[in-house]
Coordinates of C-alpha atoms and ligand atoms in Angstrom, one line a residue:
Chain A
M10 CA 48.2 -45.5 71.4
N11 CA 49.7 -45.7 75.0
F12 CA 49.4 -43.6 78.2
F13 CA 52.9 -42.0 77.7
T14 CA 52.8 -41.3 74.2
E15 CA 49.7 -39.6 75.0
I16 CA 51.1 -37.6 77.4
G17 CA 53.9 -36.8 75.4
R18 CA 51.5 -35.7 72.2
F19 CA 49.6 -33.8 75.0
M20 CA 52.9 -32.0 75.9
I21 CA 53.8 -31.2 72.4
F22 CA 50.7 -29.7 71.8
M23 CA 50.9 -27.6 74.8
K24 CA 54.1 -26.3 73.7
Y25 CA 52.6 -25.0 70.3
V26 CA 49.3 -23.8 72.0
M27 CA 51.4 -21.5 74.7
K28 CA 52.8 -19.5 71.7
R29 CA 52.1 -16.0 71.6
P30 CA 49.1 -15.1 69.9
Q31 CA 49.9 -14.0 66.1
K32 CA 47.4 -10.8 66.4
W33 CA 46.6 -9.4 69.9
S34 CA 43.2 -7.9 69.0
V35 CA 41.9 -11.0 67.5
F36 CA 42.8 -13.1 70.3
W37 CA 41.2 -10.9 72.8
K38 CA 38.1 -10.8 70.7
I39 CA 37.8 -14.7 70.8
T40 CA 38.8 -14.7 74.6
F41 CA 36.0 -12.4 75.2
R42 CA 33.5 -14.4 73.4
E43 CA 34.9 -17.8 75.2
M44 CA 34.5 -16.0 78.3
H45 CA 30.9 -16.0 77.9
N46 CA 30.4 -19.1 76.6
I47 CA 32.3 -20.7 79.4
G48 CA 31.2 -18.5 82.1
I49 CA 27.9 -16.6 81.4
E50 CA 26.3 -19.9 79.8
S51 CA 27.4 -22.1 82.6
L52 CA 25.9 -19.4 85.5
L53 CA 22.5 -20.8 85.4
V54 CA 23.2 -24.5 85.9
V55 CA 26.4 -23.5 88.5
T56 CA 23.5 -21.8 90.3
L57 CA 21.1 -24.4 90.9
I58 CA 23.5 -27.3 91.3
A59 CA 25.5 -25.1 94.2
F60 CA 22.2 -24.2 95.6
F61 CA 20.3 -27.4 96.0
L62 CA 23.9 -29.1 97.0
G63 CA 24.1 -26.5 99.8
A64 CA 20.7 -27.2 100.8
V65 CA 20.9 -31.0 101.2
T66 CA 24.4 -31.1 102.2
T67 CA 22.8 -29.1 105.4
I68 CA 20.1 -31.2 105.9
Q69 CA 22.0 -34.1 105.9
T70 CA 24.9 -33.4 107.8
A71 CA 22.4 -31.7 110.4
N72 CA 20.7 -35.4 110.1
Q73 CA 23.8 -37.2 110.9
L74 CA 25.4 -35.1 113.6
L75 CA 22.0 -33.8 115.3
T76 CA 19.6 -37.0 115.6
P77 CA 20.3 -38.7 119.3
S78 CA 21.1 -42.6 118.8
D79 CA 21.0 -45.5 121.2
L80 CA 24.5 -45.0 121.9
F81 CA 24.2 -41.1 122.4
P82 CA 20.8 -40.9 123.9
T83 CA 21.1 -37.0 124.2
Q84 CA 22.3 -34.3 122.0
L85 CA 26.3 -34.2 122.2
I86 CA 27.4 -32.4 119.6
P87 CA 26.7 -28.2 119.6
K88 CA 24.4 -27.3 116.7
F89 CA 26.9 -25.0 115.2
V90 CA 28.9 -27.6 114.0
V91 CA 27.0 -28.8 111.3
G92 CA 27.5 -25.2 109.9
S93 CA 31.3 -25.6 110.4
V94 CA 31.3 -29.1 108.5
V95 CA 29.1 -27.5 105.5
S96 CA 30.9 -24.5 104.9
T97 CA 34.7 -26.4 105.0
S98 CA 33.1 -28.8 102.7
A99 CA 31.5 -26.6 100.4
I100 CA 35.1 -24.3 100.2
L101 CA 37.4 -27.2 100.3
E102 CA 35.1 -29.8 98.0
L103 CA 31.8 -29.1 96.9
A104 CA 32.2 -25.7 95.1
P105 CA 35.6 -26.2 93.4
T106 CA 35.4 -30.1 92.5
I107 CA 31.5 -30.6 92.0
T108 CA 31.3 -27.4 90.0
C109 CA 34.0 -28.5 87.8
L110 CA 32.6 -32.4 87.5
V111 CA 29.4 -30.4 86.2
L112 CA 31.6 -27.9 84.0
A113 CA 33.6 -30.9 82.6
G114 CA 30.2 -32.1 81.1
K115 CA 29.0 -28.8 80.0
V116 CA 32.0 -26.8 78.8
G117 CA 34.6 -29.7 78.2
A118 CA 32.5 -31.7 75.8
N119 CA 31.6 -28.4 73.9
I120 CA 35.1 -27.6 73.8
A121 CA 36.2 -31.2 72.3
S122 CA 33.2 -31.4 69.8
E123 CA 33.8 -27.4 68.5
I124 CA 37.3 -28.3 68.2
G125 CA 36.7 -31.9 66.9
N126 CA 34.4 -30.7 64.1
K127 CA 36.8 -28.1 62.9
K128 CA 39.4 -30.7 62.7
I129 CA 37.4 -32.8 60.6
S130 CA 36.2 -30.6 58.2
E131 CA 39.9 -29.6 57.5
Q132 CA 39.2 -26.0 59.2
I133 CA 42.4 -26.5 61.5
D134 CA 44.4 -27.3 58.0
A135 CA 42.9 -24.2 56.9
Y136 CA 44.5 -22.3 60.0
E137 CA 47.8 -23.9 59.1
V138 CA 47.9 -23.3 55.4
M139 CA 47.5 -19.6 56.2
G140 CA 50.3 -19.5 58.6
I141 CA 48.5 -19.2 61.5
N142 CA 49.3 -21.5 64.3
S143 CA 46.1 -23.5 64.5
A144 CA 46.7 -25.4 67.9
S145 CA 47.1 -21.9 69.7
F146 CA 44.3 -20.0 67.6
V147 CA 41.8 -22.6 68.7
A148 CA 43.0 -23.3 72.4
L149 CA 44.6 -20.7 73.8
P150 CA 41.3 -18.3 74.0
K151 CA 39.4 -21.4 75.6
I152 CA 42.0 -21.9 78.2
V153 CA 42.6 -18.3 79.1
A154 CA 39.0 -17.6 79.1
G155 CA 38.4 -20.8 81.1
L156 CA 41.6 -19.8 83.9
I157 CA 39.3 -16.5 84.1
M158 CA 35.9 -17.7 84.3
I159 CA 35.9 -21.1 86.0
P160 CA 37.5 -19.5 89.4
S161 CA 34.6 -16.9 89.0
L162 CA 32.2 -19.5 89.0
I163 CA 33.5 -21.5 91.7
I164 CA 33.7 -18.3 94.3
A165 CA 30.2 -17.6 93.1
A166 CA 29.2 -21.5 93.8
N167 CA 30.5 -20.8 97.3
F168 CA 28.1 -18.3 98.0
L169 CA 25.3 -20.3 96.5
L170 CA 25.9 -23.4 98.6
M171 CA 25.9 -21.4 101.9
T172 CA 22.8 -19.8 100.4
G173 CA 21.1 -23.0 99.8
G174 CA 22.2 -24.3 103.3
A175 CA 20.5 -20.8 104.7
V176 CA 17.3 -21.4 102.8
A177 CA 17.3 -25.1 104.3
T178 CA 17.6 -24.0 108.0
K179 CA 14.5 -22.2 107.2
F180 CA 12.6 -25.6 107.0
T181 CA 14.0 -27.3 109.9
S182 CA 13.6 -26.4 113.7
A183 CA 16.8 -28.7 114.4
L184 CA 19.2 -25.7 113.2
S185 CA 18.8 -22.2 113.0
F186 CA 20.3 -19.9 110.4
D187 CA 22.7 -18.2 113.0
D188 CA 24.2 -21.6 114.0
L189 CA 25.0 -22.4 110.6
I190 CA 26.8 -18.9 110.3
E191 CA 28.6 -19.1 113.6
G192 CA 29.9 -22.3 112.7
A193 CA 31.0 -21.2 109.3
R194 CA 32.9 -18.4 111.1
M195 CA 34.4 -20.8 113.9
V196 CA 36.4 -22.9 111.4
F197 CA 37.0 -20.6 108.8
H198 CA 40.9 -20.6 107.4
P199 CA 42.0 -18.3 104.7
E200 CA 44.4 -21.3 103.6
Y201 CA 41.1 -22.8 102.6
V202 CA 40.2 -19.9 100.3
Q203 CA 43.9 -20.6 98.8
I204 CA 43.3 -24.3 98.7
M205 CA 40.1 -23.4 96.8
M206 CA 42.2 -21.0 94.3
I207 CA 44.6 -23.7 93.7
K208 CA 41.9 -26.4 92.7
S209 CA 40.2 -23.8 90.9
F210 CA 42.8 -23.0 88.6
I211 CA 44.0 -26.4 88.2
F212 CA 40.6 -27.7 87.4
A213 CA 40.1 -25.2 85.0
F214 CA 43.1 -26.0 83.0
I215 CA 42.3 -29.4 83.1
I216 CA 38.9 -28.9 81.5
T217 CA 39.9 -26.2 78.8
S218 CA 43.3 -28.3 77.7
L219 CA 42.5 -31.5 77.7
S220 CA 39.2 -31.0 75.9
S221 CA 41.0 -29.0 73.3
Y222 CA 43.7 -31.7 73.1
Q223 CA 40.7 -34.0 72.3
G224 CA 39.1 -32.2 69.8
Y225 CA 42.4 -31.1 68.0
Y226 CA 43.3 -34.8 67.7
T227 CA 39.9 -36.0 66.4
E228 CA 40.1 -38.1 63.0
G229 CA 37.4 -39.4 61.0
G230 CA 34.0 -38.1 61.2
A231 CA 30.7 -37.1 63.1
L232 CA 30.8 -40.1 64.8
E233 CA 34.5 -39.4 66.2
V234 CA 33.4 -35.9 67.0
G235 CA 31.1 -37.3 69.5
A236 CA 33.0 -39.9 70.8
A237 CA 35.6 -37.0 71.4
G238 CA 33.5 -35.3 73.2
T239 CA 32.5 -38.1 75.5
Y240 CA 36.0 -39.3 76.0
A241 CA 36.9 -35.8 76.9
V242 CA 34.6 -35.6 79.5
T243 CA 35.7 -39.1 81.0
R244 CA 39.3 -38.0 81.3
I245 CA 38.7 -34.8 82.8
C246 CA 36.7 -36.2 85.6
I247 CA 39.1 -38.7 86.4
F248 CA 42.0 -36.1 86.3
I249 CA 40.2 -34.0 88.3
L250 CA 39.1 -36.4 91.2
F251 CA 42.8 -37.4 90.7
F252 CA 44.2 -33.9 91.4
D253 CA 41.7 -33.2 94.0
L254 CA 43.3 -36.3 96.1
V255 CA 46.6 -35.0 95.4
I256 CA 45.9 -31.4 96.3
A257 CA 44.5 -32.5 99.6
Q258 CA 47.0 -34.8 100.3
I259 CA 49.9 -32.1 100.0
F260 CA 47.7 -29.2 101.8
L261 CA 45.5 -30.9 104.0
G262 CA 46.8 -35.0 104.7
L263 CA 48.0 -35.4 108.3
Chain B
M144 CA 58.9 -22.1 41.5
I145 CA 58.5 -25.3 43.5
T146 CA 60.8 -28.4 42.7
V147 CA 59.4 -31.6 44.1
E148 CA 62.4 -34.5 44.2
S149 CA 61.6 -38.2 44.4
V150 CA 58.5 -37.6 46.8
G151 CA 57.3 -40.7 48.6
I152 CA 54.4 -41.1 51.4
T153 CA 53.4 -43.9 53.4
L154 CA 50.2 -43.3 55.2
G155 CA 48.7 -46.0 57.7
G156 CA 51.2 -48.6 56.5
R157 CA 50.3 -47.9 52.8
K158 CA 52.2 -46.2 50.3
I159 CA 50.4 -43.6 48.8
L160 CA 52.9 -41.6 46.8
T161 CA 55.9 -43.0 45.2
N162 CA 58.8 -41.2 43.9
I163 CA 57.2 -38.1 42.5
N164 CA 59.3 -36.0 40.6
A165 CA 58.2 -32.1 39.4
T166 CA 58.7 -28.7 38.6
F167 CA 56.0 -26.3 38.8
H168 CA 56.7 -22.7 37.3
P169 CA 55.1 -19.4 37.9
G170 CA 52.8 -17.7 35.6
V171 CA 51.4 -20.8 34.0
P172 CA 49.1 -22.8 35.5
N173 CA 50.0 -26.3 36.5
L174 CA 47.6 -29.5 36.6
V175 CA 47.6 -32.5 38.5
I176 CA 45.3 -35.2 37.2
G177 CA 44.3 -38.8 38.2
A178 CA 41.6 -40.8 39.3
S179 CA 39.6 -40.6 42.3
G180 CA 41.9 -42.2 44.9
S181 CA 45.3 -41.7 43.2
G182 CA 46.9 -39.9 45.5
K183 CA 46.3 -36.1 44.5
S184 CA 45.2 -34.7 47.5
V185 CA 47.8 -36.2 49.4
F186 CA 50.4 -34.7 46.9
L187 CA 49.1 -31.1 47.7
K188 CA 49.0 -31.7 51.5
C189 CA 52.4 -32.9 51.1
L190 CA 53.4 -29.5 49.3
V191 CA 52.0 -27.4 52.0
G192 CA 53.3 -29.6 54.9
L193 CA 50.0 -31.0 56.2
L194 CA 51.5 -34.2 55.6
T195 CA 55.2 -35.1 55.9
P196 CA 56.8 -37.2 53.4
Q197 CA 59.2 -39.7 54.5
E198 CA 61.0 -39.5 51.1
G199 CA 62.2 -36.8 48.9
K200 CA 62.4 -33.3 48.9
I201 CA 60.5 -30.1 48.1
L202 CA 62.0 -27.1 47.3
Y203 CA 60.5 -23.4 47.3
D204 CA 62.5 -21.2 45.2
E205 CA 65.7 -23.2 46.4
Q206 CA 64.2 -23.4 49.9
D207 CA 63.9 -26.7 51.4
F208 CA 60.6 -26.8 52.8
L209 CA 60.7 -29.7 54.8
S210 CA 63.6 -29.2 56.7
L211 CA 62.4 -25.6 57.7
E212 CA 61.5 -25.1 61.4
Y213 CA 57.5 -25.0 62.5
D214 CA 58.2 -20.9 62.6
Q215 CA 59.7 -20.7 59.3
K216 CA 57.3 -22.8 57.5
Q217 CA 54.2 -20.6 58.8
E218 CA 56.1 -17.4 57.5
L219 CA 56.3 -19.2 54.1
R220 CA 53.0 -20.3 54.3
K221 CA 51.8 -16.8 54.5
Q222 CA 52.6 -16.5 51.0
I223 CA 50.2 -20.0 50.0
G224 CA 46.6 -19.6 49.4
M225 CA 44.9 -22.9 49.4
L226 CA 41.6 -23.8 48.3
F227 CA 40.3 -27.5 49.7
Q228 CA 38.5 -30.2 48.2
N229 CA 35.8 -29.9 50.7
N230 CA 36.3 -26.3 51.0
A231 CA 37.3 -26.0 54.8
L232 CA 35.6 -22.4 55.1
F233 CA 34.9 -21.6 58.8
D234 CA 31.3 -22.4 59.6
S235 CA 30.8 -20.0 62.6
L236 CA 32.2 -16.9 60.1
T237 CA 29.7 -15.0 57.3
V238 CA 30.9 -15.4 53.7
E239 CA 32.2 -11.8 54.0
E240 CA 34.3 -13.0 57.4
N241 CA 35.7 -16.0 56.0
V242 CA 37.1 -13.5 52.9
E243 CA 38.2 -11.4 55.4
F244 CA 39.6 -13.5 57.6
P245 CA 43.5 -13.8 56.7
L246 CA 43.2 -9.7 55.9
K247 CA 42.3 -9.6 59.7
M248 CA 45.3 -11.9 60.6
F249 CA 47.8 -10.6 58.4
S250 CA 47.5 -7.2 57.1
D251 CA 47.3 -3.9 58.3
M252 CA 44.3 -2.6 56.3
S253 CA 41.7 -0.6 58.1
K254 CA 38.1 -1.8 58.4
E255 CA 37.2 0.0 55.0
E256 CA 40.1 -1.3 53.4
R257 CA 39.3 -4.8 54.5
K258 CA 35.9 -4.5 53.2
H259 CA 36.7 -3.1 49.9
R260 CA 39.3 -6.0 49.4
V261 CA 36.6 -8.4 50.7
N262 CA 34.1 -7.1 48.0
E263 CA 36.9 -7.1 45.4
C264 CA 37.5 -11.1 45.7
L265 CA 33.9 -11.8 45.8
A266 CA 33.2 -10.0 42.8
K267 CA 35.9 -11.8 41.3
V268 CA 34.5 -15.2 41.9
N269 CA 31.1 -14.1 40.9
L270 CA 29.6 -14.1 43.9
V271 CA 27.4 -11.1 44.9
N272 CA 24.6 -10.6 47.8
S273 CA 25.7 -13.3 49.8
N274 CA 28.0 -11.4 52.0
H275 CA 26.1 -12.3 55.2
K276 CA 25.2 -15.8 54.8
F277 CA 26.6 -18.5 56.5
P278 CA 28.5 -21.5 54.5
S279 CA 25.7 -23.7 56.0
E280 CA 23.4 -21.4 54.0
I281 CA 25.2 -21.5 50.7
S282 CA 25.2 -24.2 47.6
G283 CA 28.3 -26.3 47.2
G284 CA 29.6 -24.4 44.2
M285 CA 28.9 -21.0 46.4
K286 CA 31.3 -22.4 48.6
K287 CA 33.8 -23.1 46.1
R288 CA 34.0 -19.4 45.2
V289 CA 34.2 -18.6 48.6
G290 CA 37.2 -20.9 48.9
I291 CA 38.8 -19.3 46.3
A292 CA 38.1 -15.5 47.5
R293 CA 39.5 -16.4 50.7
A294 CA 42.4 -17.7 49.2
I295 CA 43.4 -15.0 46.9
A296 CA 42.7 -12.2 49.6
L297 CA 46.1 -11.6 50.8
P298 CA 48.7 -11.1 48.3
I299 CA 49.9 -14.6 47.5
K300 CA 53.1 -16.3 45.7
Y301 CA 51.6 -19.6 45.5
L302 CA 48.2 -20.8 44.7
Y303 CA 46.8 -24.8 45.1
C304 CA 43.6 -25.9 44.3
D305 CA 42.3 -29.3 45.2
E306 CA 39.7 -29.8 42.7
P307 CA 37.9 -26.3 42.2
N308 CA 35.3 -27.1 39.8
S309 CA 33.7 -30.4 41.1
G310 CA 30.4 -29.6 41.9
L311 CA 30.2 -26.5 39.6
D312 CA 28.0 -26.3 36.8
P313 CA 29.9 -26.2 33.5
L314 CA 29.6 -22.3 32.6
T315 CA 30.9 -21.6 36.4
S316 CA 33.5 -24.4 36.1
R317 CA 34.7 -22.3 33.1
V318 CA 34.6 -19.1 35.1
I319 CA 36.7 -20.1 37.8
D320 CA 39.2 -21.9 35.2
E321 CA 39.3 -18.8 33.7
L322 CA 39.8 -16.7 37.0
I323 CA 42.7 -19.0 38.2
L324 CA 44.4 -18.4 34.9
Q325 CA 44.2 -15.0 35.2
I326 CA 45.1 -14.7 38.7
T327 CA 48.3 -17.0 37.7
T328 CA 49.5 -14.9 35.1
D329 CA 48.8 -11.2 36.3
L330 CA 50.2 -11.8 39.4
N331 CA 53.1 -14.8 38.1
I332 CA 52.1 -16.6 41.0
T333 CA 52.8 -20.5 41.1
T334 CA 49.6 -22.4 40.6
V335 CA 48.8 -26.2 41.2
I336 CA 45.6 -27.5 40.6
N337 CA 44.2 -30.9 41.1
S338 CA 41.6 -31.9 38.6
H339 CA 40.1 -34.6 36.5
D340 CA 37.9 -32.4 34.5
M341 CA 38.5 -32.9 30.8
K342 CA 37.8 -29.4 29.9
T343 CA 40.2 -27.8 32.4
V344 CA 42.8 -29.8 31.1
N345 CA 42.0 -28.7 27.7
D346 CA 41.6 -25.1 28.5
I347 CA 44.7 -24.6 30.4
G348 CA 46.4 -27.7 30.8
E349 CA 50.2 -26.1 30.2
N350 CA 51.9 -28.4 32.2
I351 CA 50.3 -31.7 33.2
I352 CA 51.0 -34.3 35.7
F353 CA 49.2 -37.6 35.6
I354 CA 49.1 -39.6 38.9
Y355 CA 48.2 -43.0 38.7
Q356 CA 48.1 -45.7 41.6
G357 CA 50.4 -42.9 43.7
Q358 CA 53.3 -42.8 40.9
K359 CA 53.7 -40.1 38.2
W360 CA 52.8 -42.0 35.0
W361 CA 53.0 -39.1 32.5
E362 CA 54.2 -35.6 32.1
G363 CA 53.2 -33.0 29.2
N364 CA 50.6 -30.2 28.0
K365 CA 47.5 -30.2 26.4
S366 CA 48.9 -30.1 22.8
I367 CA 50.6 -33.3 23.0
L368 CA 47.9 -35.1 25.3
S369 CA 45.8 -36.8 21.9
S370 CA 49.2 -38.6 21.1
A371 CA 50.5 -39.5 24.4
R372 CA 46.8 -41.3 24.9
E373 CA 47.5 -43.8 21.9
E374 CA 50.6 -45.0 23.6
N375 CA 49.4 -44.8 27.3
P376 CA 46.4 -47.0 28.0
E377 CA 46.3 -45.9 31.7
L378 CA 46.1 -42.1 30.4
D379 CA 43.9 -43.0 27.9
N380 CA 41.4 -44.8 30.3
F381 CA 41.5 -42.2 32.7
F382 CA 40.0 -39.6 30.3
R383 CA 37.5 -42.0 28.4
A384 CA 36.1 -43.0 31.8
S385 CA 35.8 -39.0 32.6
F386 CA 32.9 -38.9 29.6
Ligands
ATP81 N1 45.4 -39.4 56.2 C1 45.3 -40.3 55.9 N2 45.5 -41.4 56.4 C2 45.6 -42.9 55.6 N3 45.4 -42.9 54.2 C3 45.3 -41.8 53.8 C4 45.0 -40.2 54.4 N4 44.9 -39.4 53.1 C5 44.5 -40.1 51.8 N5 44.9 -41.4 52.3 C6 44.6 -42.6 51.2 O1 45.3 -41.9 50.2 C7 44.9 -42.3 49.1 C8 44.8 -41.4 48.2 O2 43.9 -40.1 48.8 P1 43.6 -39.1 47.8 O3 43.0 -38.2 48.7 O4 44.9 -38.2 47.8 O5 42.8 -39.2 46.5 P2 42.6 -38.1 45.3 O6 43.5 -38.3 44.2 O7 42.7 -36.9 46.1 O8 41.3 -38.6 45.2 P3 39.7 -37.8 44.6 O9 39.8 -37.4 43.2 O10 38.7 -38.6 45.2 O11 39.9 -36.4 45.5 C9 43.6 -42.5 49.3 O12 43.6 -44.5 49.2 C10 43.2 -42.4 50.8 O13 42.4 -43.8 51.5
MG82 MG1 41.4 -35.5 46.6

């Protein structure tokens, strides 16, 4: 199947997914469960990753900017600049993009194989025969839950990144906690938060909708279900990075 | 009543069914028999629209099923109960929740009413004391019965059973046959059963279609079966092989 027919099939899938749920009470019940699966279950991994990433970024940025070199034997760059770089990277890139790449592996693979399994065991067919719109029934709660929980995780990741950075300053004499915060304050733009939120929602949609799509069109057996998971993750990562670039160019390109 | 007119379907470049004509009346069990791979499951899936035949027509009481819009099809499907060959139970739901599922989606019953109806359906298929087990925790025959209970939970007009007693012991098979017969006559619904069980044919074969290599090879009922076997070697072979 070539790229364009696949885009077409994805569009048709989304057309069915975006229909009104047939029973709201059932829909919300499933959505809350999915919010738990996507959000709460990912909290630990997101916390760990954001924390370490924040610490590492701070240490490395400080190393690059504050080490005197042969070219500039004396310290030219004020220390707080490290805080500016770290906080801007966190808001614009590390929190939304890295978190979502991790969630692609966790949430995306999970959704693709869960729906894929429903497909090959004919549970999807069973929904259809009952008169249930199966695409919407299995995918919409996951997409809605993702759109609520993934941006929330990203906001949390942002604070955790800075916490990691703050902890890292305790282990170095080159940079103090106050430098870090001062630098962050100086370059803070509300637009950065907007860009982060735009990325969050787009990435959340990519993760949940692509993985649902990949699972829904699984054909075959257990092997193909596994393949659907892997395939979904690869595609999600590519699309996330592609849209990351597009958004960066639109909002920040000079 | 369901009328099938010259239905043909090609899947993956292979012609699976060719020119199938049939009429299924309410109130009597309609049997579709044939060897493994002859196309019985594909035929049932065409009837409910899970597969779309390239040729022919399927009429549900004069309504042309294949030309319906998706939403209209879904509306019609609410009157259809189906037992899949491999059950297709919802594996994240318990036995009870599986049967309750269509009620939750499409009825206005209260929780108590639903519970009552679920137990009624499970009792009908002789399945008690397994309400809280998951599909992975019950035997193949029990899964079949849960599948039937789920199919009949709502008031339906059409019932499709893909090999309802494969994998069941002879005793339970008869119980299931009896049950399907009873539901069919009591509710006067249109029932189509895929089977290759000789006993089923002899018990409830009022209207039988024999599919051979994707074609309708013979049509009749149990009373003319033995004479038909004498002049129809494929039919005879099929029954010979089932024993
Ligand atoms: N989705 C599909 N794509 C391609 N070929 C298919 C598809 N589904 C079924 N077939 C083919 O159609 C033929 C008939 O299959 P079907 O499942 O209808 O057989 P059956 O009569 O139900 O057999 P059994 O008694 O073993 O269940 C088989 O050769 C099968 O390989
Ligand atoms: Mg079959």
